[in-house]
XYZ file of N, CA, C and O in Angstrom:
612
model
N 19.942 -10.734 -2.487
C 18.962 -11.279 -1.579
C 17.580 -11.139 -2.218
O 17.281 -10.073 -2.755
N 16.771 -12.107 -2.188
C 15.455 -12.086 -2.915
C 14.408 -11.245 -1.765
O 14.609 -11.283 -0.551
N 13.576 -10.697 -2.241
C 12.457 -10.240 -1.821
C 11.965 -11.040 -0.818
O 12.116 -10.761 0.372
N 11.470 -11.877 -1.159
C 10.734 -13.111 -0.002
C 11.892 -13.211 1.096
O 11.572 -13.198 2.284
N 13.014 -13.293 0.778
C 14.129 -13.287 2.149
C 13.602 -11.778 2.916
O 13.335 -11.590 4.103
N 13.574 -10.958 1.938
C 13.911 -9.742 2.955
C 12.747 -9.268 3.860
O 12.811 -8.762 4.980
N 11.686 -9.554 3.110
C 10.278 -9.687 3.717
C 10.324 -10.756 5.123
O 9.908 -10.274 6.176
N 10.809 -12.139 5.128
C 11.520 -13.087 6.417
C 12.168 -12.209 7.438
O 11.932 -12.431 8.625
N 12.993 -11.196 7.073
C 13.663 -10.491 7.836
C 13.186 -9.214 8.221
O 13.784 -8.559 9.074
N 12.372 -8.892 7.780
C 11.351 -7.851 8.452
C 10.216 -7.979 9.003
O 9.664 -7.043 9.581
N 9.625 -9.367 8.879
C 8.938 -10.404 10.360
C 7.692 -9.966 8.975
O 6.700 -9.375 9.401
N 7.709 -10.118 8.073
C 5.810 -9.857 7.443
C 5.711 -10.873 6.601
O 6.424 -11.389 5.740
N 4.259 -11.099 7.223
C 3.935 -12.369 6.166
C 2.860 -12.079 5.414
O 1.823 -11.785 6.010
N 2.873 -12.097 4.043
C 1.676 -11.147 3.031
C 0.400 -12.372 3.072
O 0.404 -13.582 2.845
N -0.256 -11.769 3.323
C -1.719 -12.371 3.418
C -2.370 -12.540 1.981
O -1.937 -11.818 1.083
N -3.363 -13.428 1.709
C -4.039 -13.693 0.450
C -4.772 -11.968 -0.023
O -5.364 -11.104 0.623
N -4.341 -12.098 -1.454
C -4.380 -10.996 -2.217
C -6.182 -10.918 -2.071
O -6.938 -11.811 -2.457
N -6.695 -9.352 -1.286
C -8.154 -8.799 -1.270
C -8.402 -9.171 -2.894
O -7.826 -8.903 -3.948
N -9.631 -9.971 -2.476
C -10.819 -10.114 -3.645
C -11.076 -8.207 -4.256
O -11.111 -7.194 -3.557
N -11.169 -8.300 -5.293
C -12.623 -6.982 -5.611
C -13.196 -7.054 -5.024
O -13.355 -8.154 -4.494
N -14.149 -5.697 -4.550
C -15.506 -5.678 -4.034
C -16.237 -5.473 -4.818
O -17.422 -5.586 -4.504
N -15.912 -5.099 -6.122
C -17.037 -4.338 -6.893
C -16.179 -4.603 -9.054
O -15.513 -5.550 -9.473
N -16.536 -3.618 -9.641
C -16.123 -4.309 -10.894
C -15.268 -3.795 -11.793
O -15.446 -3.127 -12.811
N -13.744 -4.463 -10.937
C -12.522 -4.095 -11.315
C -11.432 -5.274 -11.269
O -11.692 -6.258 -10.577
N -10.022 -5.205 -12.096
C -9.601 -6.271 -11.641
C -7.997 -5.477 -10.696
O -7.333 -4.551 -11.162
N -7.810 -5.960 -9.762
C -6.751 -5.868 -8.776
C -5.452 -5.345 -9.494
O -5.045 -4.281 -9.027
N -4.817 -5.795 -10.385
C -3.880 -5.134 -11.120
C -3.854 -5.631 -12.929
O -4.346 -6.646 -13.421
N -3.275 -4.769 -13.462
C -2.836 -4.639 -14.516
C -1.249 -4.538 -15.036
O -0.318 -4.030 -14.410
N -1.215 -4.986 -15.980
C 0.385 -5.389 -16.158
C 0.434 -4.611 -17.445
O 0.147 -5.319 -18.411
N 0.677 -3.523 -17.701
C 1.165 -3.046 -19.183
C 2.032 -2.356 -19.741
O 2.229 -1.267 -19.201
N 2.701 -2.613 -20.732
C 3.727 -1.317 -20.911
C 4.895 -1.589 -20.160
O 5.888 -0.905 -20.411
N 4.965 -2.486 -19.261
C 6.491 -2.311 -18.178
C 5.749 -1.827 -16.999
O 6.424 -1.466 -16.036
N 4.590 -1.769 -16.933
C 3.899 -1.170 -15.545
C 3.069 -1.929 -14.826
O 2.154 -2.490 -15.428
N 3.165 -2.051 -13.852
C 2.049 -3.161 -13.022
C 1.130 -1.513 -12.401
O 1.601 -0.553 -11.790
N -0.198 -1.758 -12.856
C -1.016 -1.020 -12.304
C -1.997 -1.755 -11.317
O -2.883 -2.541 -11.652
N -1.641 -1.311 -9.890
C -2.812 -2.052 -8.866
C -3.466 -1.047 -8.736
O -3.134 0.137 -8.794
N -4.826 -1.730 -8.477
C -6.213 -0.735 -7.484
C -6.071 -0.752 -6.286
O -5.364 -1.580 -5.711
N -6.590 -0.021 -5.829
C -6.813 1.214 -4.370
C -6.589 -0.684 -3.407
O -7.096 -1.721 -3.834
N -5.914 -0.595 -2.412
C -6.371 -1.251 -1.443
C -6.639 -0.687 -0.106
O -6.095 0.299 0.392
N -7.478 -1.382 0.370
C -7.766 -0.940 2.060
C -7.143 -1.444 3.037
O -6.355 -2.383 2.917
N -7.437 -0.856 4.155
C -6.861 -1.161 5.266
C -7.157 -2.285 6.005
O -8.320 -2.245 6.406
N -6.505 -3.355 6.368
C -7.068 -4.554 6.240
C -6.102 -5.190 7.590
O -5.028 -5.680 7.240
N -6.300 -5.204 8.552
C -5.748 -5.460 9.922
C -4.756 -7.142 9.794
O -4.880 -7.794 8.757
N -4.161 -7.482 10.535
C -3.788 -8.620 10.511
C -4.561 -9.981 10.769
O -4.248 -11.117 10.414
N -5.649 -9.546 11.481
C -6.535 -10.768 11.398
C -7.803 -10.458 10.574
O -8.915 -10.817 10.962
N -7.606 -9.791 9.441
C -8.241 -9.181 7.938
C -9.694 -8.588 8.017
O -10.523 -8.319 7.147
N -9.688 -8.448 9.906
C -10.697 -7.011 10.170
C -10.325 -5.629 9.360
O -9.177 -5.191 9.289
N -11.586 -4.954 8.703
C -11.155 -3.639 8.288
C -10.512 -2.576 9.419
O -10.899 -2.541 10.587
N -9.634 -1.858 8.954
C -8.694 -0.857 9.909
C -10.083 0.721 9.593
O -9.841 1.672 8.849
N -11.440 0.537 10.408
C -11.628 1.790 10.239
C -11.944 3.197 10.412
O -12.420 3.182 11.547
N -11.985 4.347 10.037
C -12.200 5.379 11.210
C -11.949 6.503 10.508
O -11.915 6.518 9.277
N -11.769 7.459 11.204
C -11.979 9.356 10.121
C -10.136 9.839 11.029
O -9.896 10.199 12.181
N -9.467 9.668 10.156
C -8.933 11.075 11.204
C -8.615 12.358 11.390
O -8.458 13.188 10.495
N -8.504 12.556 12.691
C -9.377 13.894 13.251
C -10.444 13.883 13.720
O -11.031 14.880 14.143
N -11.031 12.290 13.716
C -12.393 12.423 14.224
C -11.966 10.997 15.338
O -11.380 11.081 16.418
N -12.446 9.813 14.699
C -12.290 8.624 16.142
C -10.957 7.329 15.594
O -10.948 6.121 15.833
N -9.829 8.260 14.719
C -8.834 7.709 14.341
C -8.024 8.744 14.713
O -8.431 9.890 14.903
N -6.235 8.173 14.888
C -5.598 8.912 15.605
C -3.805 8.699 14.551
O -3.555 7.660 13.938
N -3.010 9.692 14.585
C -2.199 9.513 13.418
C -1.167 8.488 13.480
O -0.557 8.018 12.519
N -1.024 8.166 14.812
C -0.310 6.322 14.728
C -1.310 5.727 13.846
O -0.997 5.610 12.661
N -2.587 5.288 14.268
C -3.669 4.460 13.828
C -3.734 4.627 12.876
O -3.954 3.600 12.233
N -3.584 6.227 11.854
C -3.652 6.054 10.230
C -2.140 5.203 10.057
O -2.185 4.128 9.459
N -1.296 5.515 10.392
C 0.175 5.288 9.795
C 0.451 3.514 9.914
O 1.211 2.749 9.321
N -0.326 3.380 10.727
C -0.736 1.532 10.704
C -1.293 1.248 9.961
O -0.862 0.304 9.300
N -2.840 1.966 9.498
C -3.503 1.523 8.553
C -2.746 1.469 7.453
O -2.436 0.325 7.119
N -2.291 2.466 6.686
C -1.663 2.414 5.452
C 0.011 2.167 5.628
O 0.884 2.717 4.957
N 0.203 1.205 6.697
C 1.331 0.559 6.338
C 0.961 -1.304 5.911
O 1.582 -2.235 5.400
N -0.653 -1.030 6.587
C -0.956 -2.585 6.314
C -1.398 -2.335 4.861
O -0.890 -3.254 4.219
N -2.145 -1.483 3.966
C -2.147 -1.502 2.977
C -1.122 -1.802 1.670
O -1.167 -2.369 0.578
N 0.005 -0.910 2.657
C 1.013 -1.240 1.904
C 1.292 -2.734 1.460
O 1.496 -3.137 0.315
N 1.244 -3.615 2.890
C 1.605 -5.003 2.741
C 0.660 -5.670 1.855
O 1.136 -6.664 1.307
N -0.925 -5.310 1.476
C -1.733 -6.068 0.657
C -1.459 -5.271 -0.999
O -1.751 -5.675 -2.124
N -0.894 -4.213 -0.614
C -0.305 -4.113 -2.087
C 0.884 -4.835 -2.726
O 1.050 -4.947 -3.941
N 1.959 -5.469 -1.461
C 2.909 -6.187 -1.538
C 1.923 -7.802 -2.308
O 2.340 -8.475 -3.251
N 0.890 -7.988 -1.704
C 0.647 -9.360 -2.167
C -0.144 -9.255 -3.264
O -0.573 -10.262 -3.829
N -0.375 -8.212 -3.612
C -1.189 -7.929 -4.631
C -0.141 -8.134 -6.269
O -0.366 -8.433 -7.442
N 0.950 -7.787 -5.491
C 2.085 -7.426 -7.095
C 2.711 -8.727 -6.985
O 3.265 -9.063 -8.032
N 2.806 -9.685 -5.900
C 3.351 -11.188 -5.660
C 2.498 -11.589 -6.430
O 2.894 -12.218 -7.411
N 0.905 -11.344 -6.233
C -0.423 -12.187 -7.174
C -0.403 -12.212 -8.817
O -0.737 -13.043 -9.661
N 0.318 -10.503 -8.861
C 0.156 -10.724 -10.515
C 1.090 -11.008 -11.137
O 1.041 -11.407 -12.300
N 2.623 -10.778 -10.141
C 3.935 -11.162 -11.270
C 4.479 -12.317 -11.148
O 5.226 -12.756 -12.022
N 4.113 -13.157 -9.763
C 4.805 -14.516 -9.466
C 5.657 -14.423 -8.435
O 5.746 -15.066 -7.390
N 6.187 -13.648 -8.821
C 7.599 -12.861 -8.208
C 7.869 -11.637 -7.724
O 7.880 -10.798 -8.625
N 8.164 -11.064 -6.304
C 8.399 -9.672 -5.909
C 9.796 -9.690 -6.669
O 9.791 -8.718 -7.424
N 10.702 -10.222 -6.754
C 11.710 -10.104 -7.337
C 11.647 -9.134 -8.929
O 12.478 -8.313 -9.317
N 10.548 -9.516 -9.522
C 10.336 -9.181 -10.876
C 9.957 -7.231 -10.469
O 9.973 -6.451 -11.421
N 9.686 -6.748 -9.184
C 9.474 -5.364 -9.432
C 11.120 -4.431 -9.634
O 12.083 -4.453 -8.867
N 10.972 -3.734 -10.837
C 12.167 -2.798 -10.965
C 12.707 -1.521 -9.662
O 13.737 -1.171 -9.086
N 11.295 -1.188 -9.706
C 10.929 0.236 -8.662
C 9.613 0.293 -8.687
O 8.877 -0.121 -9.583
N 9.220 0.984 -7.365
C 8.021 1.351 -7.011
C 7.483 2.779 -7.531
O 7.786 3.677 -6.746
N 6.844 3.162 -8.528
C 7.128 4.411 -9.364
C 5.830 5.648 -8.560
O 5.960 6.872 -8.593
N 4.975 5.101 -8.078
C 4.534 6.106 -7.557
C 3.505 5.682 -6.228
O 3.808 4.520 -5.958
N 2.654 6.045 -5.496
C 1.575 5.624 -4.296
C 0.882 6.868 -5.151
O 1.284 7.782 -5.871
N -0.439 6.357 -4.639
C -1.331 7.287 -4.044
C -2.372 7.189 -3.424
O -3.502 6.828 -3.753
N -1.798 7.641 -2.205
C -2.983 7.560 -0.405
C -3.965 8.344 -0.005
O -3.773 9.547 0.172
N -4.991 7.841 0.164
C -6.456 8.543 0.436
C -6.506 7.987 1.658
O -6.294 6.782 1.799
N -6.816 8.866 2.781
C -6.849 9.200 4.058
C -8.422 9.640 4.484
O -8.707 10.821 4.288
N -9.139 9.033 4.879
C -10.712 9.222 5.363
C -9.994 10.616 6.585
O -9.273 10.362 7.549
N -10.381 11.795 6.232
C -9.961 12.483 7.522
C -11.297 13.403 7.305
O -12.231 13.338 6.506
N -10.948 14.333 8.429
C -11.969 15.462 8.623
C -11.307 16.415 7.724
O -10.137 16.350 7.348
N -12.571 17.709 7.282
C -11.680 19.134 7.272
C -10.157 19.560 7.797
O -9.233 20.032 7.134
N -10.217 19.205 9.332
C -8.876 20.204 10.151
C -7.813 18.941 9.914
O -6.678 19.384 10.091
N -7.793 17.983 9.686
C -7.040 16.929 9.620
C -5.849 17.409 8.429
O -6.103 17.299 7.229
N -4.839 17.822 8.810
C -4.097 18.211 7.652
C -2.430 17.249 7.834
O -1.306 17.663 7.550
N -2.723 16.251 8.248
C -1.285 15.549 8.830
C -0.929 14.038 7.254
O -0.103 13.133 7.370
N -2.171 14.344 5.555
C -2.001 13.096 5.365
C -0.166 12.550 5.093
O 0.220 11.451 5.490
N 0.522 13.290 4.557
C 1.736 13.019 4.097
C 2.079 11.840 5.653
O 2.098 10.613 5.550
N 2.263 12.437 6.683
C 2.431 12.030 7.681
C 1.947 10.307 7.816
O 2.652 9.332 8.076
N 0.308 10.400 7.497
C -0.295 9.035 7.428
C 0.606 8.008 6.360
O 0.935 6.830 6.498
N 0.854 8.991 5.235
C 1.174 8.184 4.158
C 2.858 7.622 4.345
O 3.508 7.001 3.504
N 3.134 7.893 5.196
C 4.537 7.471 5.042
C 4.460 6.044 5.299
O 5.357 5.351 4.820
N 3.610 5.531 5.922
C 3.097 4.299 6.519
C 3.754 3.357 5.331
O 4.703 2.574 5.322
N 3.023 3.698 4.562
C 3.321 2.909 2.983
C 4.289 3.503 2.703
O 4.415 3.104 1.545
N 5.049 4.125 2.849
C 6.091 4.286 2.046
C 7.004 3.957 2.385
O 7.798 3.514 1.555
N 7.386 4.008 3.884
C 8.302 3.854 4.366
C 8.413 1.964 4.177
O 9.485 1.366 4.072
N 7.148 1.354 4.172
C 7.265 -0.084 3.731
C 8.141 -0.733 2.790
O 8.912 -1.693 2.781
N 7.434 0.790 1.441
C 8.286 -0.002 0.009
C 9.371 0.122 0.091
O 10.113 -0.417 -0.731
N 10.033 1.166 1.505
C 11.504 1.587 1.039
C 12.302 0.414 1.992
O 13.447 0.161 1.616
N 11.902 -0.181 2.955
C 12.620 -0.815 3.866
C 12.428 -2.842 2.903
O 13.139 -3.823 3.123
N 11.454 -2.748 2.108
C 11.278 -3.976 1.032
C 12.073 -3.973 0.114
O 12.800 -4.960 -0.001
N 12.177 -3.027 -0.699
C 12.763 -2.883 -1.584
C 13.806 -1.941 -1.929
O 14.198 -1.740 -3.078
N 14.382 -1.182 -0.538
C 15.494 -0.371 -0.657
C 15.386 1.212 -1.053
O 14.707 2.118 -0.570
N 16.448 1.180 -2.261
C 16.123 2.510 -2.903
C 15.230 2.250 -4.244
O 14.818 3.230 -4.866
N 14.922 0.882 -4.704
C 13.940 1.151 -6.045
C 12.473 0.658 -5.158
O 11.527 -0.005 -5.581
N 12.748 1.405 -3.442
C 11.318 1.206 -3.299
C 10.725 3.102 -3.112
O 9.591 3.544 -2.922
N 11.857 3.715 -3.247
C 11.552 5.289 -3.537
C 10.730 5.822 -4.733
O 11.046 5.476 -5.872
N 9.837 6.533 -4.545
C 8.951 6.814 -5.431
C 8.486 7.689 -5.244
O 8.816 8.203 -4.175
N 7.411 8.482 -6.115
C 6.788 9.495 -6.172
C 5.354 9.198 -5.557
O 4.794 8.104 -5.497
N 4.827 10.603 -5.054
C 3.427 10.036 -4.416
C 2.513 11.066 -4.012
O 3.156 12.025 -3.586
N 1.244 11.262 -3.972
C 0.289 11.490 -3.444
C -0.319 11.671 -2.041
O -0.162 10.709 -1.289
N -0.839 12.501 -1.664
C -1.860 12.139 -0.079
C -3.071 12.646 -0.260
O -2.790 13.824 -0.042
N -3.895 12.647 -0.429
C -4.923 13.219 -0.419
C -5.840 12.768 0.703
O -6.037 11.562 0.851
N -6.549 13.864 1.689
C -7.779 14.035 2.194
C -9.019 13.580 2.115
O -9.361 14.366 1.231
N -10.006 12.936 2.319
C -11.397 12.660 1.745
C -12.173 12.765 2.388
O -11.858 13.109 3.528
N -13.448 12.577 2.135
C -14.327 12.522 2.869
C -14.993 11.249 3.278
O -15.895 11.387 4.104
N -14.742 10.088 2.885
C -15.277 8.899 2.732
C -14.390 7.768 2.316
O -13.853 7.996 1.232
N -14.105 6.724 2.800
C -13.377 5.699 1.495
C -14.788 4.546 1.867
O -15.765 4.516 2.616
N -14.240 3.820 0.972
C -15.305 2.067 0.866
C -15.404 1.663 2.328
O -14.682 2.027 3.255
N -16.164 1.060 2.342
C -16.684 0.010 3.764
C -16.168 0.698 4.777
O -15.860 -0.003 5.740
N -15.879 2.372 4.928
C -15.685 3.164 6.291
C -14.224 2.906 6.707
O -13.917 3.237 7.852
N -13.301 2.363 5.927
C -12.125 2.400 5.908
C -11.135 3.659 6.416
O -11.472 4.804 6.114
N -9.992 3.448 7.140
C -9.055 5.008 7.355
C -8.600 5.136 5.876
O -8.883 6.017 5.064
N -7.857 4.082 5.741
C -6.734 4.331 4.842
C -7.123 3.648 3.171
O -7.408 2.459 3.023
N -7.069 4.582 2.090
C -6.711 3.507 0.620
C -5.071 3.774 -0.152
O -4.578 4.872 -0.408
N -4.501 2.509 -0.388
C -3.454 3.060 -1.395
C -3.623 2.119 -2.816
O -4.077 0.996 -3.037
N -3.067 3.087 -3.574
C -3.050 2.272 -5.266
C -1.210 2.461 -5.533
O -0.304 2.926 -4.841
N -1.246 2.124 -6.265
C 0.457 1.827 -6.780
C 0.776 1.716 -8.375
O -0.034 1.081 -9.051
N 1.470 2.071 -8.765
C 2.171 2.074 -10.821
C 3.624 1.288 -10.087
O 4.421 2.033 -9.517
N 3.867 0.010 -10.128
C 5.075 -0.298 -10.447
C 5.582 -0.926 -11.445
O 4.885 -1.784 -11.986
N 6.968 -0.648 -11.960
C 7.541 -0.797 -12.957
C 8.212 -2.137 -12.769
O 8.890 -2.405 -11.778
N 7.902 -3.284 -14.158
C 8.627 -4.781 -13.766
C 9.396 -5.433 -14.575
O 8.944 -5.602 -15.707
N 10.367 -5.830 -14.355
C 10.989 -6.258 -15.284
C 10.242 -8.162 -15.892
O 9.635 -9.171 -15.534
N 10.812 -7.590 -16.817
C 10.091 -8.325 -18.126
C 10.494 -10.296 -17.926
O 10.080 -11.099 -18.762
């Protein structure tokens, strides 16, 4: 079953791949590795998702945010390979969570995305990963994720 089917069957439709804001390019292809940059949280009608949590965001509301990230990382790797089909495995995330100090739930936030790549792409959507805490992301955003996936050639 191709990617684009299975994506049909999990009701998501990937939205046009986020421009840069600033002076980088969206992914990189090297080595067997698709390297994307950080994306944000980017709502379905491509309002920013944003807020602190622990402060006026709440841990459904992160786990939404960075499940929609997930999906603009989905169109992000459609943008550079042609093909979701062409990803091998999803080799690693790593999620930055705008939270407070006491906010210690990110793994929790981050499953958002993860649990995405795994229900897209199965078991080569299992991967290794990150959560980290912050104090800030871009344009007041909850959620950022970046991604290393591995593609066949």
């Amino acid at each position: 079953m191709s990617i684009d089917h299975r994506l049909a069957e999990l009701g998501i439709t990937l939205p046009q791949p986020a421009a840069p804001v600033a002076s980088y390019v969206p992914a990189v292809e090297q080595g067997g590795l698709l390297h994307i940059s950080g994306q944000i949280s980017f709502a379905e009608d491509g309002s920013l998702i944003k807020g602190r949590l622990g402060e006026d965001a709440d841990l459904d509301g992160g786990i939404a945010a960075a499940r929609r990230c997930g999906v603009m990382l989905l169109a992000q790797m459609k943008a550079a390979l042609g093909s979701l089909d062409r990803v091998e495995r999803v080799v690693k995330l790593g999620v930055f969570v705008n939270s407070t100090p006491a906010f210690t739930d990110q793994p929790k936030v981050a499953n958002g995305a993860s649990e995405l790549m795994q229900d897209v792409f199965g078991e080569a959507g299992r991967h290794a990963r990150s959560a980290v805490g912050v104090a800030a992301l871009p344009l007041g955003v909850a959620v950022e994720v970046d991604a290393i996936v591995a593609v066949r050639t």
